[in-house]
Short mmCIF file of C-alpha atoms in Angstrom, two decimals:
data_model
loop_
_atom_site.label_atom_id
_atom_site.label_comp_id
_atom_site.label_asym_id
_atom_site.label_seq_id
_atom_site.Cartn_x
_atom_site.Cartn_y
_atom_site.Cartn_z
CA MET A 1 -5.90 -30.13 70.33
CA GLN A 2 -6.30 -26.42 71.48
CA LEU A 3 -5.81 -23.20 69.69
CA SER A 4 -5.99 -19.72 71.15
CA LEU A 5 -5.98 -16.35 69.47
CA THR A 6 -6.30 -12.64 70.39
CA GLN A 7 -7.33 -9.96 67.89
CA ASP A 8 -7.75 -6.07 68.13
CA PHE A 9 -10.32 -4.14 66.23
CA PRO A 10 -10.02 -0.20 65.82
CA ALA A 11 -13.78 0.14 66.63
CA GLY A 12 -15.92 0.54 69.68
CA MET A 13 -18.42 -2.27 70.62
CA ASP A 14 -21.27 -0.52 69.03
CA ARG A 15 -19.70 -0.11 65.82
CA LEU A 16 -18.52 -3.87 65.84
CA TRP A 17 -21.99 -5.05 66.49
CA ALA A 18 -23.50 -3.18 63.94
CA VAL A 19 -21.00 -4.37 61.37
CA PHE A 20 -21.08 -8.25 62.53
CA GLY A 21 -25.10 -7.70 62.52
CA ARG A 22 -25.14 -7.14 58.73
CA PRO A 23 -25.83 -10.04 56.46
CA ASP A 24 -24.18 -8.41 53.55
CA TYR A 25 -20.99 -8.26 55.73
CA VAL A 26 -20.93 -11.74 56.21
CA GLN A 27 -21.63 -12.56 52.58
CA GLN A 28 -18.84 -9.90 51.37
CA LYS A 29 -16.26 -11.30 53.87
CA TYR A 30 -16.65 -15.04 52.76
CA ALA A 31 -16.64 -14.14 49.21
CA ALA A 32 -13.61 -12.04 49.63
CA LEU A 33 -12.07 -14.89 51.47
CA GLY A 34 -12.61 -17.24 48.37
CA ALA A 35 -15.53 -19.28 49.65
CA GLY A 36 -17.77 -20.74 47.05
CA ALA A 37 -21.30 -21.95 47.32
CA LEU A 38 -21.98 -19.84 50.21
CA ARG A 39 -25.47 -20.63 51.74
CA LEU A 40 -26.45 -18.43 54.69
CA LEU A 41 -28.89 -20.91 56.23
CA HIS A 42 -29.96 -18.60 59.29
CA PHE A 43 -29.21 -15.02 60.23
CA GLU A 44 -30.44 -13.33 63.34
CA CYS A 45 -29.60 -10.13 64.75
CA SER A 46 -30.92 -8.13 67.72
CA ALA A 47 -29.80 -5.83 70.42
CA THR A 48 -28.45 -8.86 72.25
CA LEU A 49 -27.91 -11.74 70.00
CA ILE A 50 -26.21 -12.29 66.49
CA ALA A 51 -26.69 -15.84 65.39
CA LEU A 52 -26.00 -17.38 61.90
CA GLU A 53 -25.42 -20.73 60.43
CA LEU A 54 -23.96 -21.11 57.05
CA GLU A 55 -22.19 -23.73 54.79
CA ARG A 56 -19.38 -22.68 52.29
CA ALA A 57 -16.98 -24.48 50.35
CA LEU A 58 -13.32 -23.63 51.19
CA PRO A 59 -10.82 -24.01 48.25
CA LEU A 60 -7.61 -25.81 49.64
CA ASP A 61 -4.11 -25.29 48.21
CA PRO A 62 -2.86 -28.90 47.79
CA ALA A 63 1.00 -27.45 48.03
CA ARG A 64 0.08 -26.68 51.87
CA MET A 65 -1.48 -30.08 52.49
CA PRO A 66 0.46 -33.61 53.01
CA ALA A 67 -0.28 -36.32 50.34
CA TRP A 68 -2.34 -38.40 52.91
CA ALA A 69 -4.62 -35.25 53.58
CA ARG A 70 -5.05 -34.53 49.67
CA ARG A 71 -6.52 -38.06 49.33
CA LEU A 72 -8.89 -37.71 52.29
CA VAL A 73 -10.52 -34.12 51.39
CA GLY A 74 -9.41 -33.21 47.77
CA SER A 75 -9.14 -29.66 46.65
CA THR A 76 -12.11 -28.41 48.31
CA LEU A 77 -13.66 -28.58 52.10
CA ASN A 78 -17.26 -27.99 52.50
CA LEU A 79 -17.76 -26.61 55.87
CA ARG A 80 -20.90 -25.83 58.16
CA GLN A 81 -20.40 -22.78 60.34
CA ARG A 82 -22.52 -21.84 63.45
CA SER A 83 -21.97 -18.67 65.46
CA ARG A 84 -23.63 -17.10 68.34
CA TRP A 85 -22.70 -13.80 69.74
CA ARG A 86 -24.52 -12.68 73.01
CA ARG A 87 -24.18 -9.07 74.10
CA LEU A 88 -23.69 -9.24 77.75
CA GLY A 89 -23.68 -5.50 78.30
CA PRO A 90 -22.55 -2.18 76.56
CA ALA A 91 -18.73 -3.22 76.42
CA GLN A 92 -18.91 -7.33 76.61
CA VAL A 93 -19.81 -9.84 73.98
CA GLU A 94 -19.76 -13.67 74.76
CA ALA A 95 -19.18 -15.88 71.60
CA GLU A 96 -19.79 -19.49 70.86
CA LEU A 97 -18.36 -20.93 67.23
CA GLU A 98 -18.45 -24.11 65.95
CA ILE A 99 -16.97 -25.30 62.49
CA ALA A 100 -17.45 -28.77 61.12
CA PRO A 101 -16.34 -30.10 57.44
CA LEU A 102 -19.23 -32.00 56.00
CA GLY A 103 -18.51 -35.66 55.83
CA LEU A 104 -15.41 -35.83 57.94
CA PRO A 105 -15.01 -36.78 61.46
CA VAL A 106 -13.35 -33.68 62.77
CA HIS A 107 -14.87 -30.60 64.53
CA ALA A 108 -13.77 -27.11 65.93
CA GLN A 109 -15.42 -25.49 68.77
CA GLY A 110 -14.69 -22.09 69.91
CA HIS A 111 -15.58 -20.08 72.92
CA GLY A 112 -14.47 -16.55 73.81
CA GLN A 113 -15.42 -12.89 74.18
CA ILE A 114 -15.02 -9.45 72.60
CA SER A 115 -14.24 -6.49 75.14
CA GLU A 116 -14.20 -3.01 74.58
CA ILE A 117 -10.75 -1.50 75.64
CA ALA A 118 -9.12 1.69 75.94
CA GLY A 119 -9.44 4.25 73.22
CA GLY A 120 -12.49 3.02 71.69
CA SER A 121 -11.44 -0.28 70.33
CA CYS A 122 -12.16 -3.97 71.04
CA ARG A 123 -10.22 -7.01 71.60
CA MET A 124 -11.67 -10.42 70.73
CA GLN A 125 -10.08 -13.64 72.51
CA LEU A 126 -11.05 -16.86 71.43
CA SER A 127 -10.08 -20.63 72.41
CA TRP A 128 -10.62 -23.43 70.28
CA GLN A 129 -10.91 -26.95 70.88
CA LEU A 130 -10.43 -29.26 67.74
CA ARG A 131 -11.38 -33.08 67.92
CA SER A 132 -11.01 -35.74 65.22
CA ALA A 133 -12.63 -39.35 65.56
CA LEU A 134 -10.40 -40.68 63.03
CA PRO A 135 -8.18 -43.71 64.29
CA LEU A 136 -4.53 -43.45 63.84
CA LEU A 137 -4.66 -39.96 61.90
CA GLY A 138 -6.86 -38.19 64.34
CA GLY A 139 -4.19 -36.01 65.62
CA ARG A 140 -2.69 -35.17 62.15
CA VAL A 141 -6.16 -34.18 61.24
CA GLU A 142 -6.65 -31.88 64.10
CA HIS A 143 -3.32 -30.19 63.32
CA LEU A 144 -4.12 -29.84 59.76
CA LEU A 145 -7.49 -28.08 60.75
CA ALA A 146 -5.64 -25.91 63.19
CA GLU A 147 -3.30 -24.59 60.67
CA GLN A 148 -6.28 -23.96 58.41
CA LEU A 149 -8.29 -22.48 61.11
CA LYS A 150 -5.43 -20.08 62.14
CA ARG A 151 -5.00 -18.99 58.26
CA ALA A 152 -8.68 -18.58 57.93
CA LEU A 153 -8.90 -16.41 61.21
CA ALA A 154 -6.06 -14.27 60.06
CA GLN A 155 -7.64 -13.54 56.80
CA ASP A 156 -11.04 -12.96 58.43
CA HIS A 157 -9.58 -10.36 60.78
CA ALA A 158 -7.74 -8.60 57.71
CA PHE A 159 -11.01 -8.49 55.97
CA THR A 160 -12.78 -6.91 58.99
CA LEU A 161 -10.06 -4.21 59.34
CA SER A 162 -10.42 -3.40 55.55
CA TYR A 163 -14.22 -3.34 55.83
CA LEU A 164 -14.33 -0.99 58.95
CA ARG A 165 -11.77 1.42 56.92
CA GLN A 166 -14.16 1.29 53.86
CA HIS A 167 -17.37 1.81 55.77
CA PRO A 168 -16.75 4.27 58.46
CA GLY A 169 -19.46 4.90 61.17
#
């Protein structure tokens, strides 16, 4: 299953890179999004690379899940996430992202870019490929993960917009 999204940020590339390159931004973001048991396993930031790996517990709303999924994952989903952001130039970043629930045969892999656009703002475009190896339920699991991912990415974007307002330049 594939999923694509576009998000705009009211900040230039230098500002966005500086924010994404702060470990405290990452920790505050996931805490604000309700993640529990956050473990930042790796964080690296330079002028051309931001790389991180983390594990987090994602609380799930049983009311938003079909009964078969509640039995499969319960009320919490433990995730491992890897992100690599490469700065290709002053106005261009390439992204590679991976999210995998621990202990489940499902995987989300994202690729995309952030480009500086007119007015000193940036646009992020990501394409995700979701795959499940579960027999019979694979497509349903991919769809469920896609819904969770869309919701999480919208919350992530809202947090980042708020963070940019609260922490000017």
